[in-house]
PDB file of C-alpha atoms in Angstrom:
ATOM      1  CA  UNK A1021       2.602 -16.316   8.290  1.00 51.00           C
ATOM      2  CA  UNK A1022       1.565 -18.353   5.230  1.00 58.00           C
ATOM      3  CA  UNK A1023       3.407 -17.747   1.959  1.00 65.00           C
ATOM      4  CA  UNK A1024       5.224 -14.702   3.360  1.00 61.00           C
ATOM      5  CA  UNK A1025       6.694 -16.688   6.238  1.00 59.00           C
ATOM      6  CA  UNK A1026       7.725 -19.515   3.921  1.00 58.00           C
ATOM      7  CA  UNK A1027       9.489 -17.166   1.492  1.00 63.00           C
ATOM      8  CA  UNK A1028      11.006 -15.063   4.285  1.00 62.00           C
ATOM      9  CA  UNK A1029      12.308 -17.945   6.402  1.00 62.00           C
ATOM     10  CA  UNK A1030      13.074 -20.589   3.765  1.00 65.00           C
ATOM     11  CA  UNK A1031      16.868 -20.396   4.044  1.00 65.00           C
ATOM     12  CA  UNK A1032      17.063 -20.040   7.831  1.00 61.00           C
ATOM     13  CA  UNK A1033      18.229 -22.843  10.061  1.00 61.00           C
ATOM     14  CA  UNK A1034      15.703 -23.876  12.742  1.00 57.00           C
ATOM     15  CA  UNK A1035      16.593 -26.310  15.489  1.00 60.00           C
ATOM     16  CA  UNK A1036      13.999 -27.895  17.766  1.00 56.00           C
ATOM     17  CA  UNK A1037      14.697 -28.353  21.445  1.00 55.00           C
ATOM     18  CA  UNK A1038      12.793 -29.985  24.271  1.00 61.00           C
ATOM     19  CA  UNK A1039      11.800 -26.519  25.499  1.00 61.00           C
ATOM     20  CA  UNK A1040      11.180 -23.886  22.830  1.00 62.00           C
ATOM     21  CA  UNK A1041      12.989 -23.482  19.540  1.00 67.00           C
ATOM     22  CA  UNK A1042      16.239 -21.953  18.442  1.00 71.00           C
ATOM     23  CA  UNK A1043      16.925 -20.079  15.236  1.00 77.00           C
ATOM     24  CA  UNK A1044      20.326 -19.167  13.830  1.00 80.00           C
ATOM     25  CA  UNK A1045      20.084 -15.597  12.578  1.00 84.00           C
ATOM     26  CA  UNK A1046      22.312 -14.174   9.871  1.00 88.00           C
ATOM     27  CA  UNK A1047      25.284 -12.076  10.949  1.00 90.00           C
ATOM     28  CA  UNK A1048      24.685  -8.345  11.110  1.00 92.00           C
ATOM     29  CA  UNK A1049      26.741  -5.462   9.818  1.00 93.00           C
ATOM     30  CA  UNK A1050      28.758  -3.422  12.306  1.00 93.00           C
ATOM     31  CA  UNK A1051      26.048  -0.940  13.366  1.00 93.00           C
ATOM     32  CA  UNK A1052      23.088  -3.313  13.141  1.00 93.00           C
ATOM     33  CA  UNK A1053      21.470  -5.212  16.005  1.00 91.00           C
ATOM     34  CA  UNK A1054      18.580  -7.547  16.646  1.00 87.00           C
ATOM     35  CA  UNK A1055      15.779  -6.499  18.960  1.00 86.00           C
ATOM     36  CA  UNK A1056      13.837  -9.297  20.635  1.00 80.00           C
ATOM     37  CA  UNK A1057      10.401  -8.604  22.043  1.00 83.00           C
ATOM     38  CA  UNK A1058       8.192 -10.782  24.133  1.00 79.00           C
ATOM     39  CA  UNK A1059       4.444 -10.480  24.464  1.00 79.00           C
ATOM     40  CA  UNK A1060       1.996 -12.197  26.729  1.00 83.00           C
ATOM     41  CA  UNK A1061      -1.699 -12.520  26.145  1.00 83.00           C
ATOM     42  CA  UNK A1062      -4.306 -14.408  28.052  1.00 88.00           C
ATOM     43  CA  UNK A1063      -7.874 -15.187  27.098  1.00 90.00           C
ATOM     44  CA  UNK A1064     -10.909 -14.730  29.282  1.00 93.00           C
ATOM     45  CA  UNK A1065     -13.036 -17.847  29.751  1.00 94.00           C
ATOM     46  CA  UNK A1066     -15.605 -16.470  27.283  1.00 94.00           C
ATOM     47  CA  UNK A1067     -12.859 -15.797  24.714  1.00 93.00           C
ATOM     48  CA  UNK A1068     -11.480 -19.326  25.164  1.00 93.00           C
ATOM     49  CA  UNK A1069     -14.966 -20.820  24.739  1.00 94.00           C
ATOM     50  CA  UNK A1070     -15.542 -18.669  21.636  1.00 94.00           C
ATOM     51  CA  UNK A1071     -12.185 -19.770  20.185  1.00 92.00           C
ATOM     52  CA  UNK A1072     -13.024 -23.436  20.816  1.00 93.00           C
ATOM     53  CA  UNK A1073     -16.535 -23.154  19.318  1.00 93.00           C
ATOM     54  CA  UNK A1074     -15.247 -21.197  16.307  1.00 92.00           C
ATOM     55  CA  UNK A1075     -12.759 -23.991  15.707  1.00 91.00           C
ATOM     56  CA  UNK A1076     -15.296 -26.813  15.844  1.00 90.00           C
ATOM     57  CA  UNK A1077     -18.368 -25.148  14.286  1.00 88.00           C
ATOM     58  CA  UNK A1078     -19.233 -22.784  11.455  1.00 84.00           C
ATOM     59  CA  UNK A1079     -19.297 -19.825  13.844  1.00 85.00           C
ATOM     60  CA  UNK A1080     -20.362 -18.945  17.326  1.00 90.00           C
ATOM     61  CA  UNK A1081     -22.944 -16.685  18.918  1.00 92.00           C
ATOM     62  CA  UNK A1082     -23.200 -15.257  22.423  1.00 93.00           C
ATOM     63  CA  UNK A1083     -26.059 -17.684  23.082  1.00 94.00           C
ATOM     64  CA  UNK A1084     -23.800 -20.628  22.207  1.00 93.00           C
ATOM     65  CA  UNK A1085     -21.051 -19.355  24.510  1.00 94.00           C
ATOM     66  CA  UNK A1086     -23.583 -19.007  27.330  1.00 94.00           C
ATOM     67  CA  UNK A1087     -25.028 -22.428  26.507  1.00 93.00           C
ATOM     68  CA  UNK A1088     -21.569 -23.990  26.756  1.00 93.00           C
ATOM     69  CA  UNK A1089     -21.025 -22.370  30.153  1.00 95.00           C
ATOM     70  CA  UNK A1090     -24.487 -23.368  31.400  1.00 94.00           C
ATOM     71  CA  UNK A1091     -24.465 -26.992  30.230  1.00 92.00           C
ATOM     72  CA  UNK A1092     -20.772 -27.940  30.315  1.00 94.00           C
ATOM     73  CA  UNK A1093     -18.743 -25.563  32.426  1.00 93.00           C
ATOM     74  CA  UNK A1094     -17.323 -22.066  32.749  1.00 94.00           C
ATOM     75  CA  UNK A1095     -14.071 -22.788  30.896  1.00 93.00           C
ATOM     76  CA  UNK A1096     -12.590 -24.897  28.116  1.00 92.00           C
ATOM     77  CA  UNK A1097     -10.686 -27.886  29.440  1.00 91.00           C
ATOM     78  CA  UNK A1098      -9.887 -31.188  27.719  1.00 91.00           C
ATOM     79  CA  UNK A1099     -12.679 -32.787  29.704  1.00 92.00           C
ATOM     80  CA  UNK A1100     -15.231 -30.077  28.863  1.00 93.00           C
ATOM     81  CA  UNK A1101     -14.263 -30.154  25.186  1.00 92.00           C
ATOM     82  CA  UNK A1102     -14.697 -33.960  25.164  1.00 92.00           C
ATOM     83  CA  UNK A1103     -18.126 -33.607  26.792  1.00 93.00           C
ATOM     84  CA  UNK A1104     -19.194 -31.020  24.197  1.00 92.00           C
ATOM     85  CA  UNK A1105     -17.964 -33.201  21.315  1.00 92.00           C
ATOM     86  CA  UNK A1106     -19.770 -36.248  22.717  1.00 92.00           C
ATOM     87  CA  UNK A1107     -22.979 -34.218  23.014  1.00 92.00           C
ATOM     88  CA  UNK A1108     -22.633 -33.176  19.373  1.00 90.00           C
ATOM     89  CA  UNK A1109     -22.125 -36.789  18.295  1.00 91.00           C
ATOM     90  CA  UNK A1110     -25.304 -37.768  20.142  1.00 93.00           C
ATOM     91  CA  UNK A1111     -27.384 -35.043  18.432  1.00 91.00           C
ATOM     92  CA  UNK A1112     -29.734 -36.214  15.660  1.00 91.00           C
ATOM     93  CA  UNK A1113     -28.201 -36.025  12.205  1.00 88.00           C
ATOM     94  CA  UNK A1114     -29.356 -32.988  10.252  1.00 86.00           C
ATOM     95  CA  UNK A1115     -29.158 -32.275   6.564  1.00 86.00           C
ATOM     96  CA  UNK A1116     -28.285 -28.918   5.096  1.00 85.00           C
ATOM     97  CA  UNK A1117     -30.051 -29.937   1.903  1.00 88.00           C
ATOM     98  CA  UNK A1118     -33.244 -30.860   3.789  1.00 86.00           C
ATOM     99  CA  UNK A1119     -33.109 -27.549   5.643  1.00 81.00           C
ATOM    100  CA  UNK A1120     -32.863 -25.639   2.370  1.00 88.00           C
ATOM    101  CA  UNK A1121     -35.709 -27.630   0.814  1.00 89.00           C
ATOM    102  CA  UNK A1122     -38.017 -26.613   3.670  1.00 86.00           C
ATOM    103  CA  UNK A1123     -37.335 -22.955   2.989  1.00 80.00           C
TER     104      UNK A1123
END
């Protein structure tokens, strides 16, 4: 949404509930109506792993997705994410500057 969402929704009243959210929409003219749509989308395990690795790295390759599945597990769970993060912490420290100097 970004700036558009902020400018579009700035005067609307949002209420937070224990389940979901509620928004008070402006009244409509006589022949107008609101249309609500619902969409569902699920990710494959590979897509979920790619999303996780894209979030915590500078990008992901197919090899890294396969490496995650081979060394940690076939799906992203809290436990698997914690294992991956711990493995990264235990890796030797590398330096981008040192890498560039070698080139």
